[in-house]
Amino acid sequence: MFSVMKPLLVFILYLDWCYIISSGQGIACSSCQCSYVPGGILDCSARKITNLTECDLLDSCLDVPTLNFSSNAITEVNALNIGGLSSEENGECYLDFTSNAISEFSVSISYVECQSFTLDLSSNTFRNISSTSFRFETYSGFLYLETLNLKFTRNTIRFLQSLKLFENLFRYRIGNMTIDLSFNEIVASNKFEINLYYYGYIEKLNVLLNNNNITNFGLSAFMGSRLRPPSSIYVDLSDNEISHFTREDIQSSVFLDGNIRFNFSGNILNCDCSQRFISNISSPIRGILGNNTSVETTCAEPPSISGRPILSLSPEEFTCSPELDPMAVLVHEVPRGETVEIRCPFIEVGPPIEYIDWEFMRDAIRGEASSFQIRSTCVDCPLVIRNVQPDAEGEYRCTVSNGETLTISQTLRLLPGDQDGITTPLVTVPRSSVTPELIGDTVSPPGRG
């Protein structure tokens, strides 16, 4: 008799347990051995769970404010159905999946009755955010949240594609929505679309992309929405690898009508000549960077303007250093008695080079003082050495500057067998209509002539 009653007794006890925690507090997973913690927490953390199919009855969980599945070994969450989340006095609801190995996540919640809702997927193994890797739905007829937090921090995310939310929700209103993608490995955000459907409105949108490897960004990253723009948008791109802005980054966007502010601090921003378009008073980016609620964007390079706010620079201050011509020949071997022309092999970028300083070092290895110095305002004119003799052998340095300085060294030497004997060479700079008083001079090395 007792052997027959024992299974029945166990079943009755199990039903009583389900009744106890379902009466206003939800039903726990039976096979996951979760525990109910006073305060409305269904604690399934650190239970060595690998697959949520091990946990039944989750779709019957009602009115639980917090589900904690952290610190398990879950690899994916596919089509998870949760009965409903609610908290007393419409407080905070929390769905915690931190510290697992999740790379795909799909969950549906029948209803959410909370003032604040957080879905935390931090410290997992997401490699990208797309419509196939992440899906979050709720089927309430109307959803109002003061705060919605979606946390993906400290994953291994490299690529952002799209984030689609609320495809099956007819109406919703969110006071403050934060998407936290910080501390990942994201390399670009300019293809990221946040798609929010139907008749919804978000008052404030915060996208945290700080501490990644982002090299470029774009306002198009936040297009694709089917709702009116949020009244306030904050995008944190601090501590990334953004060195330049491009016109393509500053595309026309619905969000330009809103109050959008960026944080670019901690980036190594190079305010060279490629950024000169920012000085145009009509450039759209000036309105973004000049938003008085944005963190002031300062230049890290070039050194001459390091620390200066980018919006304070005049067009002439956006300079690009002159560069060495990669095709330049830097060693000249000529027969004795010949004439040789040595040009300063630089590539001019901007602003223009106004003059060249020439210097001749007869023996640079021994540190011998320069034999002559010439300043020429004819930047296209070569240095001409006639009747090349052994005294002309050595190092010829040309220095150009447009706010940034470049010095190029070239070596002149005679062909083997032509080094004996000394006859003074003549060094001239061809004439220029700009500064004729400096041009056409014949320069002889000291002590000769």
CSV table of C-alpha atoms in Angstrom, one decimal:
chain,number,residue,atom,x,y,z
A,1,MET,CA,0.0,0.0,0.0
A,2,PHE,CA,2.8,2.4,1.0
A,3,SER,CA,4.7,1.5,-2.2
A,4,VAL,CA,1.7,2.7,-4.2
A,5,MET,CA,1.2,5.9,-2.1
A,6,LYS,CA,4.9,6.9,-2.2
A,7,PRO,CA,4.9,8.1,-5.9
A,8,LEU,CA,1.5,9.8,-5.3
A,9,LEU,CA,2.8,11.6,-2.3
A,10,VAL,CA,5.9,12.8,-4.2
A,11,PHE,CA,3.6,14.1,-7.0
A,12,ILE,CA,1.3,15.9,-4.5
A,13,LEU,CA,4.4,17.5,-2.8
A,14,TYR,CA,5.7,18.6,-6.2
A,15,LEU,CA,2.3,20.2,-7.1
A,16,ASP,CA,2.3,21.9,-3.7
A,17,TRP,CA,5.8,23.3,-4.4
A,18,CYS,CA,4.6,24.6,-7.8
A,19,TYR,CA,1.5,26.1,-6.2
A,20,ILE,CA,3.5,27.8,-3.4
A,21,ILE,CA,6.0,29.6,-5.8
A,22,SER,CA,3.4,30.2,-8.5
A,23,SER,CA,1.0,32.1,-6.3
A,24,GLY,CA,2.2,35.5,-7.3
A,25,GLN,CA,5.9,34.5,-7.5
A,26,GLY,CA,6.2,32.2,-10.5
A,27,ILE,CA,7.2,28.6,-11.1
A,28,ALA,CA,10.8,27.4,-10.8
A,29,CYS,CA,12.6,25.0,-13.2
A,30,SER,CA,12.0,21.5,-11.8
A,31,SER,CA,15.0,19.7,-13.3
A,32,CYS,CA,17.4,22.6,-12.9
A,33,GLN,CA,17.1,22.6,-9.2
A,34,CYS,CA,16.6,26.4,-9.1
A,35,SER,CA,15.8,28.0,-5.8
A,36,TYR,CA,13.4,30.8,-5.0
A,37,VAL,CA,15.0,33.7,-3.1
A,38,PRO,CA,12.8,36.0,-1.1
A,39,GLY,CA,12.4,39.3,-3.0
A,40,GLY,CA,11.2,37.7,-6.2
A,41,ILE,CA,14.4,36.1,-7.5
A,42,LEU,CA,14.4,32.7,-9.2
A,43,ASP,CA,18.0,31.7,-8.8
A,44,CYS,CA,19.3,29.3,-11.3
A,45,SER,CA,22.9,30.5,-11.2
A,46,ALA,CA,26.0,28.3,-10.9
A,47,ARG,CA,24.0,25.0,-11.5
A,48,LYS,CA,26.2,23.8,-14.4
A,49,ILE,CA,23.3,24.2,-16.8
A,50,THR,CA,24.4,23.7,-20.4
A,51,ASN,CA,21.0,23.8,-22.2
A,52,LEU,CA,17.8,25.4,-21.1
A,53,THR,CA,15.8,22.4,-22.4
A,54,GLU,CA,16.9,20.9,-19.1
A,55,CYS,CA,14.6,23.4,-17.5
A,56,ASP,CA,10.9,22.9,-18.0
A,57,LEU,CA,8.0,25.1,-17.0
A,58,LEU,CA,9.7,28.4,-17.8
A,59,ASP,CA,6.8,29.3,-20.0
A,60,SER,CA,4.6,29.1,-16.9
A,61,CYS,CA,6.7,31.5,-14.8
A,62,LEU,CA,4.4,34.3,-13.9
A,63,ASP,CA,5.1,37.5,-12.1
A,64,VAL,CA,8.8,36.8,-11.3
A,65,PRO,CA,10.8,40.0,-11.3
A,66,THR,CA,14.2,38.4,-11.6
A,67,LEU,CA,15.4,35.2,-13.4
A,68,ASN,CA,19.1,34.5,-12.7
A,69,PHE,CA,20.9,32.1,-15.0
A,70,SER,CA,24.4,33.5,-14.5
A,71,SER,CA,27.6,31.5,-14.2
A,72,ASN,CA,26.4,28.4,-16.0
A,73,ALA,CA,27.7,26.8,-19.2
A,74,ILE,CA,24.8,27.7,-21.5
A,75,THR,CA,25.9,27.9,-25.1
A,76,GLU,CA,22.7,29.1,-26.8
A,77,VAL,CA,19.2,30.2,-25.9
A,78,ASN,CA,16.8,29.4,-28.7
A,79,ALA,CA,13.1,30.3,-28.7
A,80,LEU,CA,12.9,30.6,-24.9
A,81,ASN,CA,9.4,31.4,-23.8
A,82,ILE,CA,8.9,33.1,-20.4
A,83,GLY,CA,5.4,33.5,-19.0
A,84,GLY,CA,5.8,37.0,-17.7
A,85,LEU,CA,7.9,39.4,-15.6
A,86,SER,CA,6.5,41.8,-13.1
A,87,SER,CA,7.6,43.4,-9.9
A,88,GLU,CA,5.9,44.9,-6.9
A,89,GLU,CA,5.0,48.5,-7.4
A,90,ASN,CA,6.3,48.2,-11.0
A,91,GLY,CA,10.0,48.2,-9.9
A,92,GLU,CA,12.9,46.6,-11.6
A,93,CYS,CA,12.8,43.3,-13.6
A,94,TYR,CA,16.1,41.6,-14.4
A,95,LEU,CA,16.9,38.7,-16.8
A,96,ASP,CA,20.5,37.7,-16.0
A,97,PHE,CA,22.5,35.5,-18.3
A,98,THR,CA,25.9,36.8,-17.6
A,99,SER,CA,29.0,34.6,-17.5
A,100,ASN,CA,27.9,31.8,-19.8
A,101,ALA,CA,29.1,30.8,-23.3
A,102,ILE,CA,26.1,32.1,-25.2
A,103,SER,CA,26.5,33.1,-28.9
A,104,GLU,CA,22.9,33.0,-30.0
A,105,PHE,CA,19.9,34.3,-28.0
A,106,SER,CA,16.2,34.3,-28.7
A,107,VAL,CA,13.6,34.9,-26.0
A,108,SER,CA,9.9,35.8,-25.9
A,109,ILE,CA,8.2,37.2,-22.8
A,110,SER,CA,4.4,37.2,-22.7
A,111,TYR,CA,4.3,40.5,-20.7
A,112,VAL,CA,6.6,42.8,-18.9
A,113,GLU,CA,5.0,44.8,-16.0
A,114,CYS,CA,8.0,46.8,-14.6
A,115,GLN,CA,9.3,50.3,-14.6
A,116,SER,CA,12.7,49.1,-15.5
A,117,PHE,CA,13.8,46.0,-17.4
A,118,THR,CA,17.4,44.8,-17.9
A,119,LEU,CA,18.5,41.9,-20.1
A,120,ASP,CA,22.1,41.2,-19.2
A,121,LEU,CA,24.2,39.1,-21.6
A,122,SER,CA,27.6,40.3,-20.5
A,123,SER,CA,30.6,38.0,-20.5
A,124,ASN,CA,29.4,35.6,-23.1
A,125,THR,CA,30.8,34.6,-26.5
A,126,PHE,CA,28.7,36.6,-29.0
A,127,ARG,CA,30.8,37.3,-32.2
A,128,ASN,CA,28.2,39.5,-33.9
A,129,ILE,CA,24.9,41.2,-33.3
A,130,SER,CA,22.4,40.4,-36.1
A,131,SER,CA,18.8,39.3,-36.6
A,132,THR,CA,20.0,35.7,-36.5
A,133,SER,CA,22.1,36.0,-33.3
A,134,PHE,CA,19.8,38.0,-31.2
A,135,ARG,CA,16.0,38.3,-30.9
A,136,PHE,CA,14.0,39.8,-28.0
A,137,GLU,CA,10.2,39.9,-28.1
A,138,THR,CA,7.3,40.7,-25.9
A,139,TYR,CA,3.7,40.3,-26.8
A,140,SER,CA,2.1,42.9,-24.6
A,141,GLY,CA,-0.5,45.0,-26.3
A,142,PHE,CA,1.2,48.1,-24.9
A,143,LEU,CA,4.6,48.3,-23.2
A,144,TYR,CA,5.7,51.3,-21.2
A,145,LEU,CA,9.1,51.2,-19.5
A,146,GLU,CA,10.9,54.0,-17.8
A,147,THR,CA,14.2,52.2,-18.5
A,148,LEU,CA,15.3,49.4,-20.9
A,149,ASN,CA,18.8,48.1,-20.7
A,150,LEU,CA,20.3,45.6,-23.1
A,151,LYS,CA,23.8,44.7,-22.0
A,152,PHE,CA,26.3,42.9,-24.3
A,153,THR,CA,29.5,44.2,-22.6
A,154,ARG,CA,32.6,42.0,-22.4
A,155,ASN,CA,31.8,39.6,-25.2
A,156,THR,CA,34.0,39.0,-28.3
A,157,ILE,CA,31.8,41.0,-30.7
A,158,ARG,CA,33.6,42.1,-33.8
A,159,PHE,CA,30.7,42.9,-36.2
A,160,LEU,CA,27.5,44.9,-35.8
A,161,GLN,CA,24.8,44.3,-38.4
A,162,SER,CA,21.3,44.9,-37.1
A,163,LEU,CA,19.4,44.9,-33.8
A,164,LYS,CA,15.7,44.3,-34.3
A,165,LEU,CA,13.3,44.7,-31.4
A,166,PHE,CA,9.6,44.5,-30.8
A,167,GLU,CA,8.5,43.1,-34.2
A,168,ASN,CA,5.3,41.7,-32.6
A,169,LEU,CA,4.6,44.6,-30.3
A,170,PHE,CA,1.8,47.0,-31.4
A,171,ARG,CA,2.6,50.0,-29.2
A,172,TYR,CA,5.4,50.9,-26.8
A,173,ARG,CA,7.0,53.9,-25.1
A,174,ILE,CA,10.4,53.8,-23.5
A,175,GLY,CA,11.7,56.6,-21.4
A,176,ASN,CA,15.4,55.7,-21.5
A,177,MET,CA,16.9,52.9,-23.6
A,178,THR,CA,20.6,51.9,-23.3
A,179,ILE,CA,22.4,49.4,-25.6
A,180,ASP,CA,25.7,48.6,-24.0
A,181,LEU,CA,28.3,47.1,-26.4
A,182,SER,CA,31.3,48.4,-24.6
A,183,PHE,CA,34.5,46.4,-24.0
A,184,ASN,CA,34.2,44.2,-27.1
A,185,GLU,CA,36.3,43.9,-30.3
A,186,ILE,CA,34.1,45.9,-32.6
A,187,VAL,CA,36.0,47.4,-35.6
A,188,ALA,CA,33.3,49.4,-37.3
A,189,SER,CA,29.8,50.8,-36.4
A,190,ASN,CA,28.8,52.4,-39.7
A,191,LYS,CA,26.7,49.4,-40.8
A,192,PHE,CA,24.8,49.0,-37.6
A,193,GLU,CA,21.1,49.4,-37.8
A,194,ILE,CA,18.7,49.7,-34.8
A,195,ASN,CA,15.3,48.7,-36.1
A,196,LEU,CA,12.4,49.5,-33.8
A,197,TYR,CA,9.0,48.6,-35.2
A,198,TYR,CA,5.5,50.0,-35.5
A,199,TYR,CA,4.0,52.7,-33.2
A,200,GLY,CA,6.7,53.2,-30.7
A,201,TYR,CA,8.7,56.0,-29.2
A,202,ILE,CA,11.9,56.2,-27.3
A,203,GLU,CA,12.6,59.4,-25.5
A,204,LYS,CA,16.3,58.9,-24.9
A,205,LEU,CA,18.6,56.4,-26.7
A,206,ASN,CA,22.1,55.7,-25.4
A,207,VAL,CA,24.5,53.5,-27.5
A,208,LEU,CA,27.7,52.6,-25.6
A,209,LEU,CA,30.4,51.6,-27.9
A,210,ASN,CA,33.4,52.7,-25.8
A,211,ASN,CA,36.5,50.6,-25.4
A,212,ASN,CA,36.4,48.8,-28.7
A,213,ASN,CA,38.6,48.8,-31.8
A,214,ILE,CA,36.3,51.1,-33.9
A,215,THR,CA,38.1,53.0,-36.6
A,216,ASN,CA,35.1,54.7,-38.3
A,217,PHE,CA,31.6,55.5,-37.5
A,218,GLY,CA,28.5,56.7,-39.3
A,219,LEU,CA,25.2,58.3,-38.5
A,220,SER,CA,23.7,55.7,-40.9
A,221,ALA,CA,24.5,53.3,-38.1
A,222,PHE,CA,21.4,54.4,-36.4
A,223,MET,CA,19.0,54.6,-39.3
A,224,GLY,CA,16.4,52.1,-40.4
A,225,SER,CA,14.0,52.8,-37.6
A,226,ARG,CA,10.2,52.8,-38.3
A,227,LEU,CA,9.5,55.3,-35.6
A,228,ARG,CA,10.1,59.0,-35.0
A,229,PRO,CA,13.6,59.9,-33.8
A,230,PRO,CA,14.3,59.9,-30.1
A,231,SER,CA,14.4,63.4,-28.6
A,232,SER,CA,17.9,62.7,-27.2
A,233,ILE,CA,20.7,60.4,-28.5
A,234,TYR,CA,24.0,59.8,-26.9
A,235,VAL,CA,26.7,57.7,-28.6
A,236,ASP,CA,29.8,56.9,-26.6
A,237,LEU,CA,32.7,56.2,-28.9
A,238,SER,CA,35.4,57.0,-26.3
A,239,ASP,CA,38.7,55.0,-26.2
A,240,ASN,CA,38.5,53.5,-29.7
A,241,GLU,CA,40.9,53.9,-32.6
A,242,ILE,CA,39.1,56.6,-34.6
A,243,SER,CA,41.8,58.8,-36.2
A,244,HIS,CA,39.8,60.6,-38.9
A,245,PHE,CA,36.3,61.7,-39.8
A,246,THR,CA,35.1,61.3,-43.4
A,247,ARG,CA,32.3,63.0,-45.3
A,248,GLU,CA,30.8,59.5,-45.7
A,249,ASP,CA,30.6,59.2,-41.9
A,250,ILE,CA,28.4,62.3,-41.8
A,251,GLN,CA,25.6,61.2,-44.0
A,252,SER,CA,22.1,62.7,-43.9
A,253,SER,CA,20.1,61.0,-41.1
A,254,VAL,CA,16.8,61.4,-39.4
A,255,PHE,CA,18.7,61.7,-36.2
A,256,LEU,CA,20.3,65.0,-37.3
A,257,ASP,CA,16.9,66.5,-36.4
A,258,GLY,CA,17.2,65.3,-32.9
A,259,ASN,CA,19.6,66.2,-30.1
A,260,ILE,CA,22.5,63.9,-30.8
A,261,ARG,CA,25.8,64.0,-28.9
A,262,PHE,CA,29.0,62.1,-29.2
A,263,ASN,CA,31.9,61.3,-26.9
A,264,PHE,CA,35.1,60.8,-28.9
A,265,SER,CA,37.5,61.2,-26.0
A,266,GLY,CA,40.4,58.8,-25.7
A,267,ASN,CA,40.8,58.5,-29.5
A,268,ILE,CA,44.0,59.4,-31.3
A,269,LEU,CA,42.4,62.0,-33.6
A,270,ASN,CA,44.7,63.2,-36.3
A,271,CYS,CA,43.6,66.7,-37.4
A,272,ASP,CA,45.6,66.7,-40.6
A,273,CYS,CA,44.6,68.3,-44.0
A,274,SER,CA,42.1,65.5,-44.6
A,275,GLN,CA,40.0,67.0,-41.9
A,276,ARG,CA,39.9,70.5,-43.3
A,277,PHE,CA,36.3,70.1,-44.4
A,278,ILE,CA,35.3,70.3,-40.7
A,279,SER,CA,36.4,74.0,-40.7
A,280,ASN,CA,33.6,74.7,-43.2
A,281,ILE,CA,30.9,76.5,-41.3
A,282,SER,CA,28.2,74.6,-43.2
A,283,SER,CA,29.7,71.1,-42.5
A,284,PRO,CA,27.0,68.9,-40.7
A,285,ILE,CA,29.6,67.5,-38.3
A,286,ARG,CA,30.1,71.0,-36.8
A,287,GLY,CA,26.6,70.8,-35.5
A,288,ILE,CA,27.3,67.4,-34.0
A,289,LEU,CA,30.7,68.2,-32.5
A,290,GLY,CA,29.5,71.7,-31.4
A,291,ASN,CA,26.5,70.4,-29.5
A,292,ASN,CA,27.0,71.9,-26.1
A,293,THR,CA,26.1,68.6,-24.4
A,294,SER,CA,28.8,66.7,-26.3
A,295,VAL,CA,32.2,66.0,-24.8
A,296,GLU,CA,34.7,68.4,-26.5
A,297,THR,CA,36.6,66.7,-29.3
A,298,THR,CA,40.3,67.5,-29.2
A,299,CYS,CA,43.2,66.7,-31.6
A,300,ALA,CA,45.9,64.3,-30.6
A,301,GLU,CA,48.0,64.8,-33.8
A,302,PRO,CA,49.9,66.5,-35.3
A,303,PRO,CA,52.1,67.6,-32.3
A,304,SER,CA,51.8,71.3,-33.2
A,305,ILE,CA,48.0,71.3,-32.4
A,306,SER,CA,47.8,68.4,-29.9
A,307,GLY,CA,45.2,69.2,-27.3
A,308,ARG,CA,43.4,71.8,-29.3
A,309,PRO,CA,39.6,71.5,-29.8
A,310,ILE,CA,39.1,70.5,-33.4
A,311,LEU,CA,36.4,73.2,-33.9
A,312,SER,CA,38.8,75.9,-32.9
A,313,LEU,CA,41.2,75.3,-35.8
A,314,SER,CA,41.3,77.5,-38.9
A,315,PRO,CA,41.5,75.9,-42.4
A,316,GLU,CA,45.3,76.7,-42.5
A,317,GLU,CA,45.9,74.8,-39.3
A,318,PHE,CA,44.7,71.5,-40.8
A,319,THR,CA,48.1,70.5,-42.2
A,320,CYS,CA,49.6,67.4,-43.7
A,321,SER,CA,53.3,66.7,-43.3
A,322,PRO,CA,55.2,66.7,-46.5
A,323,GLU,CA,56.3,63.1,-47.3
A,324,LEU,CA,59.3,61.5,-48.9
A,325,ASP,CA,58.7,60.5,-52.5
A,326,PRO,CA,58.9,56.7,-52.4
A,327,MET,CA,60.5,56.7,-55.9
A,328,ALA,CA,63.3,59.1,-54.9
A,329,VAL,CA,66.9,58.2,-55.5
A,330,LEU,CA,68.9,59.2,-52.5
A,331,VAL,CA,72.4,58.2,-53.6
A,332,HIS,CA,73.9,60.0,-56.6
A,333,GLU,CA,77.1,58.6,-58.2
A,334,VAL,CA,78.5,60.9,-60.9
A,335,PRO,CA,81.7,61.1,-63.0
A,336,ARG,CA,84.3,63.7,-61.9
A,337,GLY,CA,83.9,67.1,-63.7
A,338,GLU,CA,80.2,66.5,-64.6
A,339,THR,CA,77.2,68.6,-63.6
A,340,VAL,CA,74.6,67.1,-61.3
A,341,GLU,CA,71.1,68.4,-60.3
A,342,ILE,CA,69.8,67.3,-56.8
A,343,ARG,CA,66.1,67.9,-56.1
A,344,CYS,CA,64.4,67.8,-52.8
A,345,PRO,CA,62.2,64.7,-53.3
A,346,PHE,CA,59.2,65.5,-51.3
A,347,ILE,CA,55.5,65.0,-52.0
A,348,GLU,CA,53.5,68.2,-51.1
A,349,VAL,CA,50.2,67.7,-49.5
A,350,GLY,CA,49.1,70.9,-47.9
A,351,PRO,CA,49.3,73.7,-47.1
A,352,PRO,CA,51.9,74.7,-49.7
A,353,ILE,CA,55.7,74.7,-49.0
A,354,GLU,CA,57.1,78.2,-49.2
A,355,TYR,CA,60.8,77.5,-49.2
A,356,ILE,CA,63.6,74.9,-49.0
A,357,ASP,CA,66.6,75.0,-46.7
A,358,TRP,CA,69.6,73.3,-48.2
A,359,GLU,CA,72.6,72.2,-46.2
A,360,PHE,CA,75.9,70.5,-47.2
A,361,MET,CA,77.8,68.2,-44.8
A,362,ARG,CA,81.1,67.3,-46.2
A,363,ASP,CA,81.7,64.5,-43.8
A,364,ALA,CA,78.5,63.7,-41.8
A,365,ILE,CA,80.0,60.5,-40.3
A,366,ARG,CA,82.7,62.5,-38.5
A,367,GLY,CA,80.2,65.3,-37.7
A,368,GLU,CA,82.0,67.9,-39.7
A,369,ALA,CA,80.2,71.2,-39.7
A,370,SER,CA,78.1,72.2,-42.7
A,371,SER,CA,80.0,73.8,-45.6
A,372,PHE,CA,77.1,75.9,-46.7
A,373,GLN,CA,73.5,76.7,-46.1
A,374,ILE,CA,71.1,78.0,-48.7
A,375,ARG,CA,67.4,79.0,-48.5
A,376,SER,CA,65.5,78.9,-51.7
A,377,THR,CA,61.9,79.9,-52.3
A,378,CYS,CA,61.8,78.0,-55.6
A,379,VAL,CA,60.5,74.7,-54.2
A,380,ASP,CA,60.6,73.1,-57.7
A,381,CYS,CA,64.2,74.1,-58.5
A,382,PRO,CA,67.1,71.7,-58.1
A,383,LEU,CA,70.4,72.3,-56.4
A,384,VAL,CA,72.9,72.4,-59.3
A,385,ILE,CA,76.6,71.3,-58.8
A,386,ARG,CA,78.9,72.0,-61.7
A,387,ASN,CA,82.3,70.5,-62.2
A,388,VAL,CA,81.8,67.9,-59.6
A,389,GLN,CA,85.0,67.2,-57.6
A,390,PRO,CA,86.0,65.3,-54.5
A,391,ASP,CA,85.1,68.3,-52.3
A,392,ALA,CA,81.5,68.0,-53.4
A,393,GLU,CA,81.2,64.5,-52.0
A,394,GLY,CA,79.1,64.3,-48.9
A,395,GLU,CA,75.6,64.6,-47.5
A,396,TYR,CA,73.1,67.1,-48.9
A,397,ARG,CA,70.1,67.8,-46.7
A,398,CYS,CA,67.0,69.6,-47.7
A,399,THR,CA,64.4,70.7,-45.2
A,400,VAL,CA,60.8,71.7,-46.0
A,401,SER,CA,58.1,72.9,-43.7
A,402,ASN,CA,54.4,73.8,-43.9
A,403,GLY,CA,53.9,73.8,-40.2
A,404,GLU,CA,55.1,70.2,-40.2
A,405,THR,CA,58.8,69.7,-41.0
A,406,LEU,CA,60.5,67.1,-43.2
A,407,THR,CA,64.3,66.7,-43.6
A,408,ILE,CA,65.7,64.5,-46.4
A,409,SER,CA,69.3,63.5,-46.7
A,410,GLN,CA,70.9,62.6,-50.0
A,411,THR,CA,74.5,61.4,-50.7
A,412,LEU,CA,76.7,62.5,-53.5
A,413,ARG,CA,79.8,60.6,-54.4
A,414,LEU,CA,82.2,60.2,-57.4
A,415,LEU,CA,82.4,57.1,-59.4
A,416,PRO,CA,85.2,54.8,-58.3
A,417,GLY,CA,88.6,56.0,-59.6
A,418,ASP,CA,87.5,59.6,-59.8
A,419,GLN,CA,88.3,60.6,-56.2
A,420,ASP,CA,91.9,61.8,-56.6
A,421,GLY,CA,92.8,65.5,-56.8
A,422,ILE,CA,90.8,68.5,-55.6
A,423,THR,CA,89.2,71.1,-57.7
A,424,THR,CA,86.6,73.4,-56.2
A,425,PRO,CA,83.0,72.6,-57.5
A,426,LEU,CA,80.5,75.3,-58.1
A,427,VAL,CA,77.1,74.9,-56.4
A,428,THR,CA,74.2,77.0,-57.7
A,429,VAL,CA,70.4,77.2,-57.3
A,430,PRO,CA,68.6,78.1,-60.6
A,431,ARG,CA,66.9,81.4,-60.9
A,432,SER,CA,63.4,82.0,-59.7
A,433,SER,CA,61.1,84.9,-60.4
A,434,VAL,CA,60.0,84.8,-56.8
A,435,THR,CA,63.1,85.8,-55.0
A,436,PRO,CA,65.9,86.5,-57.5
A,437,GLU,CA,68.2,87.9,-54.9
A,438,LEU,CA,68.6,84.3,-53.5
A,439,ILE,CA,68.9,82.6,-56.8
A,440,GLY,CA,71.8,82.3,-59.2
A,441,ASP,CA,74.4,82.5,-56.4
A,442,THR,CA,77.6,80.5,-56.8
A,443,VAL,CA,78.5,78.8,-53.5
A,444,SER,CA,82.0,77.6,-52.9
A,445,PRO,CA,82.9,75.4,-49.9
A,446,PRO,CA,84.9,77.4,-47.2
A,447,GLY,CA,88.6,77.7,-47.8
A,448,ARG,CA,88.3,77.1,-51.5
A,449,GLY,CA,87.8,79.2,-54.6
